[in-house]
Amino acid sequence: NAGVTQTPKFQVLKTGQSMTLQCAQDMNHEYMSWYRQDPGMGLRLIHYSVGAGITDQGEVPNGYNVSRSTTEDFPLRLLSAAPSQTSVYFCASSGGMNTEAFFGQGTRLTVV
Amino acid sequence: QKEVEQDPGPLSVPEGAIVSLNCTYSNSAFQYFMWYRQYSRKGPELLMYTYSSGNKEDGRFTAQVDKSSKYISLFIRDSQPSDSATYLCAMMDDKIIFGKGTRLHILP
């Protein structure tokens, strides 16, 4: 079982470049989320979706866009990368409210 | 005030000791409480979850929720070096909010 798959695992960007972090799940989960994890800051919610066509902002949405055209995929777009976006990004999915979330293995992004 | 507060540690205890990890929260709408374990350079993995106030036990792990005090705990009995990791509490309404995580070191 693939679960939650994130690509790429590692990425280096130059300031100002744009890119898309991919997240796919094969569990037919309605809920998907993106988090960033920085030292001493825990997991901070960037954007989340409760179903295809529905997205909402989390705690730290600035500089990121998302869309949810299918149940399986929830890509995260960095519009113009900044060094402050250097972080580890995790995608998670869950079957709905009050069900456990499953995480991908993370994408380590460095912006220089 | 952040919605979920968790002491980041680090917390160092000798092997075999009982470990107590705690979180407080402010949003009374949270109904679902979880503990995740994260090893270095890995994604978080679910350890335990519970809906309601009270205790839930799974092997060496016990999760405790006190909704009246907005306080949750994770107890680890007979701690092992392999338990050394970061432990994150998490709570859910329509989204999951995490604590900062507590780094735990079990000393052989």
JSON list of C-alpha atoms in Angstrom, two decimals:
[
{"chain": "A", "resi": 1, "resn": "ASN", "atom": "CA", "xyz": [0.00, 0.00, 0.00]},
{"chain": "A", "resi": 2, "resn": "ALA", "atom": "CA", "xyz": [1.43, 3.35, -1.07]},
{"chain": "A", "resi": 3, "resn": "GLY", "atom": "CA", "xyz": [-0.51, 5.49, 1.44]},
{"chain": "A", "resi": 4, "resn": "VAL", "atom": "CA", "xyz": [0.57, 9.12, 1.10]},
{"chain": "A", "resi": 5, "resn": "THR", "atom": "CA", "xyz": [3.27, 9.79, -1.47]},
{"chain": "A", "resi": 6, "resn": "GLN", "atom": "CA", "xyz": [5.18, 13.04, -1.67]},
{"chain": "A", "resi": 7, "resn": "THR", "atom": "CA", "xyz": [7.52, 14.11, -4.44]},
{"chain": "A", "resi": 8, "resn": "PRO", "atom": "CA", "xyz": [10.21, 15.23, -4.63]},
{"chain": "A", "resi": 9, "resn": "LYS", "atom": "CA", "xyz": [12.00, 14.13, -1.44]},
{"chain": "A", "resi": 10, "resn": "PHE", "atom": "CA", "xyz": [14.59, 16.88, -1.74]},
{"chain": "A", "resi": 11, "resn": "GLN", "atom": "CA", "xyz": [14.65, 20.15, -3.65]},
{"chain": "A", "resi": 12, "resn": "VAL", "atom": "CA", "xyz": [16.91, 23.19, -3.86]},
{"chain": "A", "resi": 13, "resn": "LEU", "atom": "CA", "xyz": [15.46, 26.38, -5.33]},
{"chain": "A", "resi": 14, "resn": "LYS", "atom": "CA", "xyz": [16.80, 29.80, -6.03]},
{"chain": "A", "resi": 15, "resn": "THR", "atom": "CA", "xyz": [15.02, 32.80, -4.56]},
{"chain": "A", "resi": 16, "resn": "GLY", "atom": "CA", "xyz": [12.17, 33.82, -6.84]},
{"chain": "A", "resi": 17, "resn": "GLN", "atom": "CA", "xyz": [11.72, 30.46, -8.51]},
{"chain": "A", "resi": 18, "resn": "SER", "atom": "CA", "xyz": [8.37, 28.71, -8.40]},
{"chain": "A", "resi": 19, "resn": "MET", "atom": "CA", "xyz": [7.67, 25.03, -7.98]},
{"chain": "A", "resi": 20, "resn": "THR", "atom": "CA", "xyz": [4.99, 22.53, -7.06]},
{"chain": "A", "resi": 21, "resn": "LEU", "atom": "CA", "xyz": [5.26, 19.94, -4.32]},
{"chain": "A", "resi": 22, "resn": "GLN", "atom": "CA", "xyz": [3.20, 16.91, -5.18]},
{"chain": "A", "resi": 23, "resn": "CYS", "atom": "CA", "xyz": [1.07, 14.86, -2.79]},
{"chain": "A", "resi": 24, "resn": "ALA", "atom": "CA", "xyz": [-1.02, 11.85, -3.71]},
{"chain": "A", "resi": 25, "resn": "GLN", "atom": "CA", "xyz": [-2.96, 9.38, -1.59]},
{"chain": "A", "resi": 26, "resn": "ASP", "atom": "CA", "xyz": [-4.58, 6.11, -2.56]},
{"chain": "A", "resi": 27, "resn": "MET", "atom": "CA", "xyz": [-6.85, 5.66, 0.47]},
{"chain": "A", "resi": 28, "resn": "ASN", "atom": "CA", "xyz": [-9.82, 7.62, -0.93]},
{"chain": "A", "resi": 29, "resn": "HIS", "atom": "CA", "xyz": [-9.48, 10.10, 1.93]},
{"chain": "A", "resi": 30, "resn": "GLU", "atom": "CA", "xyz": [-11.51, 13.28, 1.84]},
{"chain": "A", "resi": 31, "resn": "TYR", "atom": "CA", "xyz": [-9.27, 15.35, 4.10]},
{"chain": "A", "resi": 32, "resn": "MET", "atom": "CA", "xyz": [-5.79, 16.42, 2.99]},
{"chain": "A", "resi": 33, "resn": "SER", "atom": "CA", "xyz": [-3.42, 18.94, 4.52]},
{"chain": "A", "resi": 34, "resn": "TRP", "atom": "CA", "xyz": [-0.02, 20.51, 4.06]},
{"chain": "A", "resi": 35, "resn": "TYR", "atom": "CA", "xyz": [2.26, 21.30, 6.98]},
{"chain": "A", "resi": 36, "resn": "ARG", "atom": "CA", "xyz": [5.70, 22.77, 7.31]},
{"chain": "A", "resi": 37, "resn": "GLN", "atom": "CA", "xyz": [8.05, 21.75, 10.08]},
{"chain": "A", "resi": 38, "resn": "ASP", "atom": "CA", "xyz": [10.80, 24.02, 11.32]},
{"chain": "A", "resi": 39, "resn": "PRO", "atom": "CA", "xyz": [13.12, 23.52, 14.31]},
{"chain": "A", "resi": 40, "resn": "GLY", "atom": "CA", "xyz": [11.36, 24.47, 17.53]},
{"chain": "A", "resi": 41, "resn": "MET", "atom": "CA", "xyz": [8.11, 25.30, 15.70]},
{"chain": "A", "resi": 42, "resn": "GLY", "atom": "CA", "xyz": [6.42, 21.95, 15.43]},
{"chain": "A", "resi": 43, "resn": "LEU", "atom": "CA", "xyz": [4.07, 21.24, 12.54]},
{"chain": "A", "resi": 44, "resn": "ARG", "atom": "CA", "xyz": [2.30, 24.33, 11.25]},
{"chain": "A", "resi": 45, "resn": "LEU", "atom": "CA", "xyz": [-0.72, 24.04, 8.99]},
{"chain": "A", "resi": 46, "resn": "ILE", "atom": "CA", "xyz": [-0.36, 25.78, 5.62]},
{"chain": "A", "resi": 47, "resn": "HIS", "atom": "CA", "xyz": [-3.53, 24.81, 3.74]},
{"chain": "A", "resi": 48, "resn": "TYR", "atom": "CA", "xyz": [-6.07, 22.06, 4.02]},
{"chain": "A", "resi": 49, "resn": "SER", "atom": "CA", "xyz": [-8.93, 20.55, 2.06]},
{"chain": "A", "resi": 50, "resn": "VAL", "atom": "CA", "xyz": [-12.04, 18.72, 3.23]},
{"chain": "A", "resi": 51, "resn": "GLY", "atom": "CA", "xyz": [-12.87, 17.40, -0.23]},
{"chain": "A", "resi": 52, "resn": "ALA", "atom": "CA", "xyz": [-12.35, 17.87, -3.94]},
{"chain": "A", "resi": 53, "resn": "GLY", "atom": "CA", "xyz": [-12.92, 21.48, -4.93]},
{"chain": "A", "resi": 54, "resn": "ILE", "atom": "CA", "xyz": [-12.71, 22.76, -1.35]},
{"chain": "A", "resi": 55, "resn": "THR", "atom": "CA", "xyz": [-9.63, 24.33, 0.20]},
{"chain": "A", "resi": 56, "resn": "ASP", "atom": "CA", "xyz": [-8.99, 26.62, 3.13]},
{"chain": "A", "resi": 57, "resn": "GLN", "atom": "CA", "xyz": [-6.11, 28.44, 4.73]},
{"chain": "A", "resi": 58, "resn": "GLY", "atom": "CA", "xyz": [-4.27, 27.24, 7.78]},
{"chain": "A", "resi": 59, "resn": "GLU", "atom": "CA", "xyz": [-1.94, 29.02, 10.14]},
{"chain": "A", "resi": 60, "resn": "VAL", "atom": "CA", "xyz": [0.81, 30.03, 7.66]},
{"chain": "A", "resi": 61, "resn": "PRO", "atom": "CA", "xyz": [-0.70, 30.26, 4.13]},
{"chain": "A", "resi": 62, "resn": "ASN", "atom": "CA", "xyz": [1.20, 33.25, 2.73]},
{"chain": "A", "resi": 63, "resn": "GLY", "atom": "CA", "xyz": [3.38, 32.43, -0.27]},
{"chain": "A", "resi": 64, "resn": "TYR", "atom": "CA", "xyz": [1.61, 29.15, -0.99]},
{"chain": "A", "resi": 65, "resn": "ASN", "atom": "CA", "xyz": [-1.30, 28.12, -3.19]},
{"chain": "A", "resi": 66, "resn": "VAL", "atom": "CA", "xyz": [-3.22, 24.87, -3.32]},
{"chain": "A", "resi": 67, "resn": "SER", "atom": "CA", "xyz": [-5.95, 23.30, -5.40]},
{"chain": "A", "resi": 68, "resn": "ARG", "atom": "CA", "xyz": [-7.90, 20.07, -5.06]},
{"chain": "A", "resi": 69, "resn": "SER", "atom": "CA", "xyz": [-9.25, 18.98, -8.42]},
{"chain": "A", "resi": 70, "resn": "THR", "atom": "CA", "xyz": [-9.33, 15.28, -7.51]},
{"chain": "A", "resi": 71, "resn": "THR", "atom": "CA", "xyz": [-9.72, 13.31, -4.29]},
{"chain": "A", "resi": 72, "resn": "GLU", "atom": "CA", "xyz": [-6.29, 11.75, -4.73]},
{"chain": "A", "resi": 73, "resn": "ASP", "atom": "CA", "xyz": [-4.07, 14.78, -5.33]},
{"chain": "A", "resi": 74, "resn": "PHE", "atom": "CA", "xyz": [-3.33, 17.92, -3.35]},
{"chain": "A", "resi": 75, "resn": "PRO", "atom": "CA", "xyz": [-0.39, 19.86, -4.82]},
{"chain": "A", "resi": 76, "resn": "LEU", "atom": "CA", "xyz": [1.25, 22.76, -2.99]},
{"chain": "A", "resi": 77, "resn": "ARG", "atom": "CA", "xyz": [2.60, 25.60, -5.13]},
{"chain": "A", "resi": 78, "resn": "LEU", "atom": "CA", "xyz": [5.29, 28.02, -4.09]},
{"chain": "A", "resi": 79, "resn": "LEU", "atom": "CA", "xyz": [4.70, 31.12, -6.15]},
{"chain": "A", "resi": 80, "resn": "SER", "atom": "CA", "xyz": [8.04, 32.91, -5.66]},
{"chain": "A", "resi": 81, "resn": "ALA", "atom": "CA", "xyz": [10.35, 31.02, -3.33]},
{"chain": "A", "resi": 82, "resn": "ALA", "atom": "CA", "xyz": [11.97, 32.86, -0.45]},
{"chain": "A", "resi": 83, "resn": "PRO", "atom": "CA", "xyz": [14.70, 31.70, 1.98]},
{"chain": "A", "resi": 84, "resn": "SER", "atom": "CA", "xyz": [12.06, 31.81, 4.75]},
{"chain": "A", "resi": 85, "resn": "GLN", "atom": "CA", "xyz": [10.34, 28.91, 2.99]},
{"chain": "A", "resi": 86, "resn": "THR", "atom": "CA", "xyz": [13.30, 26.63, 3.63]},
{"chain": "A", "resi": 87, "resn": "SER", "atom": "CA", "xyz": [11.67, 23.86, 5.62]},
{"chain": "A", "resi": 88, "resn": "VAL", "atom": "CA", "xyz": [10.48, 20.27, 5.65]},
{"chain": "A", "resi": 89, "resn": "TYR", "atom": "CA", "xyz": [7.02, 19.96, 4.14]},
{"chain": "A", "resi": 90, "resn": "PHE", "atom": "CA", "xyz": [4.61, 17.18, 5.07]},
{"chain": "A", "resi": 91, "resn": "CYS", "atom": "CA", "xyz": [1.39, 16.19, 3.38]},
{"chain": "A", "resi": 92, "resn": "ALA", "atom": "CA", "xyz": [-1.25, 14.32, 5.37]},
{"chain": "A", "resi": 93, "resn": "SER", "atom": "CA", "xyz": [-4.59, 12.71, 4.61]},
{"chain": "A", "resi": 94, "resn": "SER", "atom": "CA", "xyz": [-7.44, 11.42, 6.73]},
{"chain": "A", "resi": 95, "resn": "GLY", "atom": "CA", "xyz": [-10.81, 9.87, 6.13]},
{"chain": "A", "resi": 96, "resn": "GLY", "atom": "CA", "xyz": [-12.67, 12.76, 7.73]},
{"chain": "A", "resi": 97, "resn": "MET", "atom": "CA", "xyz": [-13.27, 14.44, 11.01]},
{"chain": "A", "resi": 98, "resn": "ASN", "atom": "CA", "xyz": [-12.26, 12.37, 14.02]},
{"chain": "A", "resi": 99, "resn": "THR", "atom": "CA", "xyz": [-10.15, 9.91, 12.08]},
{"chain": "A", "resi": 100, "resn": "GLU", "atom": "CA", "xyz": [-6.41, 9.54, 12.19]},
{"chain": "A", "resi": 101, "resn": "ALA", "atom": "CA", "xyz": [-4.18, 11.33, 9.71]},
{"chain": "A", "resi": 102, "resn": "PHE", "atom": "CA", "xyz": [-1.49, 9.56, 7.74]},
{"chain": "A", "resi": 103, "resn": "PHE", "atom": "CA", "xyz": [1.64, 11.42, 6.70]},
{"chain": "A", "resi": 104, "resn": "GLY", "atom": "CA", "xyz": [3.95, 11.27, 3.76]},
{"chain": "A", "resi": 105, "resn": "GLN", "atom": "CA", "xyz": [7.70, 11.04, 4.27]},
{"chain": "A", "resi": 106, "resn": "GLY", "atom": "CA", "xyz": [8.27, 14.73, 3.69]},
{"chain": "A", "resi": 107, "resn": "THR", "atom": "CA", "xyz": [9.95, 17.04, 1.18]},
{"chain": "A", "resi": 108, "resn": "ARG", "atom": "CA", "xyz": [13.09, 18.84, 2.31]},
{"chain": "A", "resi": 109, "resn": "LEU", "atom": "CA", "xyz": [13.16, 22.20, 0.55]},
{"chain": "A", "resi": 110, "resn": "THR", "atom": "CA", "xyz": [16.08, 24.60, 0.62]},
{"chain": "A", "resi": 111, "resn": "VAL", "atom": "CA", "xyz": [15.76, 28.07, -0.90]},
{"chain": "A", "resi": 112, "resn": "VAL", "atom": "CA", "xyz": [19.05, 29.82, -1.55]},
{"chain": "B", "resi": 1, "resn": "GLN", "atom": "CA", "xyz": [-2.26, 32.08, 23.00]},
{"chain": "B", "resi": 2, "resn": "LYS", "atom": "CA", "xyz": [-1.64, 29.21, 20.62]},
{"chain": "B", "resi": 3, "resn": "GLU", "atom": "CA", "xyz": [-4.40, 26.67, 20.36]},
{"chain": "B", "resi": 4, "resn": "VAL", "atom": "CA", "xyz": [-2.15, 23.83, 21.52]},
{"chain": "B", "resi": 5, "resn": "GLU", "atom": "CA", "xyz": [0.74, 24.20, 23.96]},
{"chain": "B", "resi": 6, "resn": "GLN", "atom": "CA", "xyz": [3.43, 21.56, 24.42]},
{"chain": "B", "resi": 7, "resn": "ASP", "atom": "CA", "xyz": [6.76, 21.78, 26.21]},
{"chain": "B", "resi": 8, "resn": "PRO", "atom": "CA", "xyz": [9.48, 21.16, 23.59]},
{"chain": "B", "resi": 9, "resn": "GLY", "atom": "CA", "xyz": [11.92, 19.59, 26.06]},
{"chain": "B", "resi": 10, "resn": "PRO", "atom": "CA", "xyz": [14.32, 17.91, 25.61]},
{"chain": "B", "resi": 11, "resn": "LEU", "atom": "CA", "xyz": [13.31, 15.39, 28.21]},
{"chain": "B", "resi": 12, "resn": "SER", "atom": "CA", "xyz": [15.92, 12.82, 29.25]},
{"chain": "B", "resi": 13, "resn": "VAL", "atom": "CA", "xyz": [15.01, 9.83, 31.41]},
{"chain": "B", "resi": 14, "resn": "PRO", "atom": "CA", "xyz": [16.76, 6.55, 32.26]},
{"chain": "B", "resi": 15, "resn": "GLU", "atom": "CA", "xyz": [15.71, 3.34, 30.59]},
{"chain": "B", "resi": 16, "resn": "GLY", "atom": "CA", "xyz": [12.84, 1.66, 32.41]},
{"chain": "B", "resi": 17, "resn": "ALA", "atom": "CA", "xyz": [11.40, 4.88, 33.81]},
{"chain": "B", "resi": 18, "resn": "ILE", "atom": "CA", "xyz": [7.82, 6.05, 33.33]},
{"chain": "B", "resi": 19, "resn": "VAL", "atom": "CA", "xyz": [7.60, 8.99, 30.94]},
{"chain": "B", "resi": 20, "resn": "SER", "atom": "CA", "xyz": [4.85, 11.60, 31.13]},
{"chain": "B", "resi": 21, "resn": "LEU", "atom": "CA", "xyz": [4.23, 13.91, 28.17]},
{"chain": "B", "resi": 22, "resn": "ASN", "atom": "CA", "xyz": [1.58, 16.62, 28.28]},
{"chain": "B", "resi": 23, "resn": "CYS", "atom": "CA", "xyz": [-0.30, 19.18, 26.22]},
{"chain": "B", "resi": 24, "resn": "THR", "atom": "CA", "xyz": [-2.84, 21.86, 27.00]},
{"chain": "B", "resi": 25, "resn": "TYR", "atom": "CA", "xyz": [-5.32, 23.36, 24.58]},
{"chain": "B", "resi": 26, "resn": "SER", "atom": "CA", "xyz": [-7.68, 26.29, 24.42]},
{"chain": "B", "resi": 27, "resn": "ASN", "atom": "CA", "xyz": [-10.33, 25.33, 21.83]},
{"chain": "B", "resi": 28, "resn": "SER", "atom": "CA", "xyz": [-13.21, 23.48, 23.48]},
{"chain": "B", "resi": 29, "resn": "ALA", "atom": "CA", "xyz": [-14.40, 22.39, 20.00]},
{"chain": "B", "resi": 30, "resn": "PHE", "atom": "CA", "xyz": [-11.62, 19.81, 19.79]},
{"chain": "B", "resi": 31, "resn": "GLN", "atom": "CA", "xyz": [-13.17, 16.36, 20.01]},
{"chain": "B", "resi": 32, "resn": "TYR", "atom": "CA", "xyz": [-10.43, 14.06, 18.81]},
{"chain": "B", "resi": 33, "resn": "PHE", "atom": "CA", "xyz": [-7.02, 13.81, 20.38]},
{"chain": "B", "resi": 34, "resn": "MET", "atom": "CA", "xyz": [-3.96, 12.10, 19.00]},
{"chain": "B", "resi": 35, "resn": "TRP", "atom": "CA", "xyz": [-0.34, 11.40, 19.81]},
{"chain": "B", "resi": 36, "resn": "TYR", "atom": "CA", "xyz": [2.20, 11.04, 17.05]},
{"chain": "B", "resi": 37, "resn": "ARG", "atom": "CA", "xyz": [5.78, 9.83, 17.25]},
{"chain": "B", "resi": 38, "resn": "GLN", "atom": "CA", "xyz": [8.39, 11.17, 14.88]},
{"chain": "B", "resi": 39, "resn": "TYR", "atom": "CA", "xyz": [11.85, 9.77, 14.43]},
{"chain": "B", "resi": 40, "resn": "SER", "atom": "CA", "xyz": [14.57, 11.97, 13.00]},
{"chain": "B", "resi": 41, "resn": "ARG", "atom": "CA", "xyz": [14.12, 12.67, 9.28]},
{"chain": "B", "resi": 42, "resn": "LYS", "atom": "CA", "xyz": [10.87, 10.70, 9.13]},
{"chain": "B", "resi": 43, "resn": "GLY", "atom": "CA", "xyz": [7.21, 11.62, 8.88]},
{"chain": "B", "resi": 44, "resn": "PRO", "atom": "CA", "xyz": [5.03, 11.53, 12.01]},
{"chain": "B", "resi": 45, "resn": "GLU", "atom": "CA", "xyz": [3.33, 8.21, 12.73]},
{"chain": "B", "resi": 46, "resn": "LEU", "atom": "CA", "xyz": [0.16, 7.82, 14.77]},
{"chain": "B", "resi": 47, "resn": "LEU", "atom": "CA", "xyz": [0.65, 6.26, 18.19]},
{"chain": "B", "resi": 48, "resn": "MET", "atom": "CA", "xyz": [-2.73, 6.64, 19.83]},
{"chain": "B", "resi": 49, "resn": "TYR", "atom": "CA", "xyz": [-6.01, 8.44, 19.43]},
{"chain": "B", "resi": 50, "resn": "THR", "atom": "CA", "xyz": [-9.01, 8.99, 21.66]},
{"chain": "B", "resi": 51, "resn": "TYR", "atom": "CA", "xyz": [-12.37, 10.72, 21.42]},
{"chain": "B", "resi": 52, "resn": "SER", "atom": "CA", "xyz": [-13.33, 11.40, 24.95]},
{"chain": "B", "resi": 53, "resn": "SER", "atom": "CA", "xyz": [-12.18, 12.14, 28.44]},
{"chain": "B", "resi": 54, "resn": "GLY", "atom": "CA", "xyz": [-10.61, 9.22, 30.26]},
{"chain": "B", "resi": 55, "resn": "ASN", "atom": "CA", "xyz": [-7.80, 6.77, 29.66]},
{"chain": "B", "resi": 56, "resn": "LYS", "atom": "CA", "xyz": [-6.91, 4.57, 26.72]},
{"chain": "B", "resi": 57, "resn": "GLU", "atom": "CA", "xyz": [-4.21, 1.95, 26.99]},
{"chain": "B", "resi": 58, "resn": "ASP", "atom": "CA", "xyz": [-2.19, 0.22, 24.27]},
{"chain": "B", "resi": 59, "resn": "GLY", "atom": "CA", "xyz": [0.69, -1.90, 25.48]},
{"chain": "B", "resi": 60, "resn": "ARG", "atom": "CA", "xyz": [3.21, 0.33, 27.25]},
{"chain": "B", "resi": 61, "resn": "PHE", "atom": "CA", "xyz": [1.36, 3.49, 26.20]},
{"chain": "B", "resi": 62, "resn": "THR", "atom": "CA", "xyz": [-1.55, 5.19, 27.95]},
{"chain": "B", "resi": 63, "resn": "ALA", "atom": "CA", "xyz": [-3.32, 8.28, 26.61]},
{"chain": "B", "resi": 64, "resn": "GLN", "atom": "CA", "xyz": [-5.30, 10.40, 29.02]},
{"chain": "B", "resi": 65, "resn": "VAL", "atom": "CA", "xyz": [-7.72, 13.22, 28.21]},
{"chain": "B", "resi": 66, "resn": "ASP", "atom": "CA", "xyz": [-9.26, 15.66, 30.69]},
{"chain": "B", "resi": 67, "resn": "LYS", "atom": "CA", "xyz": [-11.63, 17.86, 28.70]},
{"chain": "B", "resi": 68, "resn": "SER", "atom": "CA", "xyz": [-12.70, 19.88, 31.74]},
{"chain": "B", "resi": 69, "resn": "SER", "atom": "CA", "xyz": [-9.09, 21.01, 32.23]},
{"chain": "B", "resi": 70, "resn": "LYS", "atom": "CA", "xyz": [-8.25, 20.99, 28.49]},
{"chain": "B", "resi": 71, "resn": "TYR", "atom": "CA", "xyz": [-5.28, 18.79, 29.22]},
{"chain": "B", "resi": 72, "resn": "ILE", "atom": "CA", "xyz": [-4.01, 15.61, 27.59]},
{"chain": "B", "resi": 73, "resn": "SER", "atom": "CA", "xyz": [-1.20, 13.27, 28.56]},
{"chain": "B", "resi": 74, "resn": "LEU", "atom": "CA", "xyz": [0.76, 10.34, 27.16]},
{"chain": "B", "resi": 75, "resn": "PHE", "atom": "CA", "xyz": [2.42, 7.93, 29.57]},
{"chain": "B", "resi": 76, "resn": "ILE", "atom": "CA", "xyz": [5.10, 5.48, 28.49]},
{"chain": "B", "resi": 77, "resn": "ARG", "atom": "CA", "xyz": [5.86, 2.64, 30.88]},
{"chain": "B", "resi": 78, "resn": "ASP", "atom": "CA", "xyz": [9.11, 0.68, 30.96]},
{"chain": "B", "resi": 79, "resn": "SER", "atom": "CA", "xyz": [10.68, 3.17, 28.57]},
{"chain": "B", "resi": 80, "resn": "GLN", "atom": "CA", "xyz": [13.19, 1.83, 26.03]},
{"chain": "B", "resi": 81, "resn": "PRO", "atom": "CA", "xyz": [16.00, 3.52, 24.07]},
{"chain": "B", "resi": 82, "resn": "SER", "atom": "CA", "xyz": [13.90, 2.88, 20.95]},
{"chain": "B", "resi": 83, "resn": "ASP", "atom": "CA", "xyz": [11.28, 5.24, 22.39]},
{"chain": "B", "resi": 84, "resn": "SER", "atom": "CA", "xyz": [13.70, 8.13, 21.86]},
{"chain": "B", "resi": 85, "resn": "ALA", "atom": "CA", "xyz": [11.89, 10.39, 19.40]},
{"chain": "B", "resi": 86, "resn": "THR", "atom": "CA", "xyz": [9.83, 13.54, 19.20]},
{"chain": "B", "resi": 87, "resn": "TYR", "atom": "CA", "xyz": [6.26, 13.14, 20.44]},
{"chain": "B", "resi": 88, "resn": "LEU", "atom": "CA", "xyz": [3.61, 15.44, 19.04]},
{"chain": "B", "resi": 89, "resn": "CYS", "atom": "CA", "xyz": [0.14, 15.92, 20.43]},
{"chain": "B", "resi": 90, "resn": "ALA", "atom": "CA", "xyz": [-2.56, 16.78, 17.92]},
{"chain": "B", "resi": 91, "resn": "MET", "atom": "CA", "xyz": [-6.19, 17.78, 18.08]},
{"chain": "B", "resi": 92, "resn": "MET", "atom": "CA", "xyz": [-8.90, 17.90, 15.49]},
{"chain": "B", "resi": 93, "resn": "ASP", "atom": "CA", "xyz": [-12.05, 19.78, 14.60]},
{"chain": "B", "resi": 94, "resn": "ASP", "atom": "CA", "xyz": [-12.20, 20.21, 10.81]},
{"chain": "B", "resi": 95, "resn": "LYS", "atom": "CA", "xyz": [-8.41, 20.42, 10.70]},
{"chain": "B", "resi": 96, "resn": "ILE", "atom": "CA", "xyz": [-5.60, 18.95, 12.75]},
{"chain": "B", "resi": 97, "resn": "ILE", "atom": "CA", "xyz": [-3.56, 21.28, 14.94]},
{"chain": "B", "resi": 98, "resn": "PHE", "atom": "CA", "xyz": [-0.28, 20.05, 16.40]},
{"chain": "B", "resi": 99, "resn": "GLY", "atom": "CA", "xyz": [1.72, 20.95, 19.44]},
{"chain": "B", "resi": 100, "resn": "LYS", "atom": "CA", "xyz": [5.38, 21.82, 18.93]},
{"chain": "B", "resi": 101, "resn": "GLY", "atom": "CA", "xyz": [6.49, 18.34, 19.95]},
{"chain": "B", "resi": 102, "resn": "THR", "atom": "CA", "xyz": [8.57, 17.14, 22.89]},
{"chain": "B", "resi": 103, "resn": "ARG", "atom": "CA", "xyz": [11.98, 15.62, 22.22]},
{"chain": "B", "resi": 104, "resn": "LEU", "atom": "CA", "xyz": [12.44, 12.55, 24.38]},
{"chain": "B", "resi": 105, "resn": "HIS", "atom": "CA", "xyz": [15.76, 10.82, 25.09]},
{"chain": "B", "resi": 106, "resn": "ILE", "atom": "CA", "xyz": [15.80, 7.46, 26.86]},
{"chain": "B", "resi": 107, "resn": "LEU", "atom": "CA", "xyz": [19.23, 6.89, 28.37]},
{"chain": "B", "resi": 108, "resn": "PRO", "atom": "CA", "xyz": [20.49, 3.26, 28.34]}
]
